[in-house]
Amino acid sequence: MMKNLREISVQYIKGVGPARKKTFERLGVFNAEDLLYLFPRRHEDRRSMTPLSDVKVGEWQTISGKILKHSGRKSWHTKKHVYEMQVGNEKSRIFCVWFNRPYLDRYFEVGQQVVLYGKVNIYKDRLQLVSPDYEVITDDEEDRSLSVGRIVPIYPLTRGISQRYIRKTIKRCLDKYVTFAKDVLPYELRRKYKLDNLIKSLWNIHFPENEKKQAVAYKRVSFEEFFLFQVSVLLRRLNIIQKKGFAHCVTDDFYKKFLNLFDFDLTKAQKKVIDEIKCDLSSKSPMHRLLQGDVGSGKTLVAFFVCLASVKNGHQAAFMAPTEILARQHSEVFKKVIEKSPFSKIRIEILINEIDKKEKEKIIKKVKQGEVDILIGTHALIQQAVEFKNLSVAIIDEQHKFGVRQRALLSAKGKSPDVLVMTATPIPRTLCLTLYGDLDVSTINEMPPGRGKIETTLFSHDDAASAYKVVEESVQSGQQAYIVYPIIDESEKLDLKSAEQMFKQFKAKEFKKFRLGLLHGQMKKHQAQDIMHKFKQGEIQILVATTVLEVGVDVPNATVMLVEHADRFGLSQLHQLRGRIGRGELNSECLLVAEPTTQEGQARLDALLSTTDGFKIAQEDLLIRGPGEFFGRHQHGLNELKIANPQAQLDILEQARAEAIDLTKQDPRLKKSANTVIKDTILRRYPNYLANILSG
Ligand code: ADP
Ligand code: MG
């Protein structure tokens, strides 16, 4: 009889029971299917292990041997618990050490056979492993057969279960239930792309017979993950563009008036992008567009265009930014731009959580009654109380700071409004198509003319004074500077300089002749605004801050960006910070003070020093962090890609996308019985934004 694996609770797998059930739940495993899909985080090839005498220093290796000696002690120096072990035989041995794991004292016994995995180094002329992964090999027949002499899966663990145990449990689950696993991929697809069936793949993902079969299995599961991901994205898109939205009327006369607002010409790229958007605006089908362009390329002006087009047609516009500072800046600039223009009567309001309750209620009421034309704000815009009379466009600035859900919440404030999301993090086209496959994409690929150059220099901590000197010289000659720290005050982390502490120091010492300001995310509502205002006016010459000014802030007279502990910041974040300077005609300096302690930290700084091209930086960042971290896993359903890797498997991704397009064209609501399994799986994995589409 066919069994439904989702109905078999994990506790009924042999060896689990009610107590261990809880432990599995911590790993997200509730039933037999979850268990089969609990993929190893890596494999170890234990078919033939390196003898100790051949171990390569500097490499990650799997080593096996007997425990010769072990002991735990408290270091008098660091007060840490130190646990040491010697593994090997009379001829050669390796020394292992773990810190702060007192429970190991009771865990191992002399004479036990262990397998260790770690990076081999030399310490005091001896081979050493620091905090290696460990596993005791018992005489139990079942254990041995799964843990030695084969390619062995290493699973994510949680307190209360060991590799041995989880391996055994999964093996039992495979033995008993894998034949009931439902294959989501239709037979024709598997045949066309020469993909294994699910049962074979699951076996080879957990317990690969050899590398070749393992690769085939990974390919198949990657295809499946991409395919489902794409189907969900495409369904979302279909759902949007099939709706009836606003058909805005965008006349030449209006466009001319818009161009007249600025005392500079738009760049070619800006014009091209506006042309693309004009088409969307005038069509009845809702716009759903991503605008990407490097920091400082002039995206805000495009957003203004969209807002004005809406108001011109008698509707309302919403413009959401991730920080209060940025929202205020947008509103100030906007008001200034339309001053003394044919658009001067337009009513712009700003809504942020930091304003007082009465004021907020007043604005919300006006918005509802249609007495506000353009509402600019932060997350405050998507709170429930906010209702528009007639919202026809929704714009999201720095969209990587928001998620799919928040995007959806804003557009839900209107009846299928035109949506524009903007980002300064351009990503490779194919990836973009994939992850933002529900959006059309426009790109601003040039900078406005007349910008000064940006020079980037790295300093060691000891040499920070040289960096301060550069700040001093620039400020002396009339320019302004930012100095950024990773933390607000010392209480957060003792070994880092903080914004507050350095602000005090600079005021008393290095920069005592200048006017300084302090800015961070925990300041009182009007304080931060006041500081930013003073900096814009030039009253403050040096702004000491945290990353609150990371996005959007635009002060062309600021030409120095000094970042201390630069290796503590993400690459895109550093690029954004650097984007705060080089906005005027003067040349600018980006000064990084850092001594990176990790390879990643070093890679980030190298990238930043070698280019100012946002596209290259984004690509590098993607490489360093991987797509999950880069895009924010939960924001894009990326955590459903457990094995698939969009970057490394672009060809598979493209095939899967093509098939997904086919499928959603033929059966846009997945109503055919042949597609039931696909539909059920997608509903389960991507429930947030698909339930109402597929049930409709
Ligand atoms: P970002 O794309 O990072 O949001 P902004 O929209 O803040 O960039 O623009 C950065 C600066 O460039 C602003 O001061 C803006 O007025 C200016 N700017 C935008 N477009 C042009 C242009 N075509 N020519 C000259 N300056 C421009
Ligand atoms: Mg911007």
mmCIF file of C-alpha atoms in Angstrom, residues 320-323 351 353 377-383 401-402 406:
data_model
loop_
_atom_site.group_PDB
_atom_site.id
_atom_site.type_symbol
_atom_site.label_atom_id
_atom_site.label_comp_id
_atom_site.label_asym_id
_atom_site.label_seq_id
_atom_site.Cartn_x
_atom_site.Cartn_y
_atom_site.Cartn_z
ATOM 1 C CA MET A 320 9.323 53.684 1.388
ATOM 2 C CA ALA A 321 12.947 53.867 2.561
ATOM 3 C CA PRO A 322 14.747 51.719 5.161
ATOM 4 C CA THR A 323 15.880 54.472 7.530
ATOM 5 C CA LEU A 351 5.458 59.081 8.109
ATOM 6 C CA ASN A 353 7.449 55.611 13.735
ATOM 7 C CA GLY A 377 8.339 57.073 5.074
ATOM 8 C CA THR A 378 9.907 54.026 6.632
ATOM 9 C CA HIS A 379 8.409 50.666 7.650
ATOM 10 C CA ALA A 380 5.746 52.842 9.251
ATOM 11 C CA LEU A 381 4.043 52.949 5.858
ATOM 12 C CA ILE A 382 3.111 49.282 5.979
ATOM 13 C CA GLN A 383 1.514 49.293 9.407
ATOM 14 C CA LYS A 401 16.764 46.052 3.266
ATOM 15 C CA PHE A 402 13.196 44.828 2.978
ATOM 16 C CA GLN A 406 7.063 43.873 3.062
#
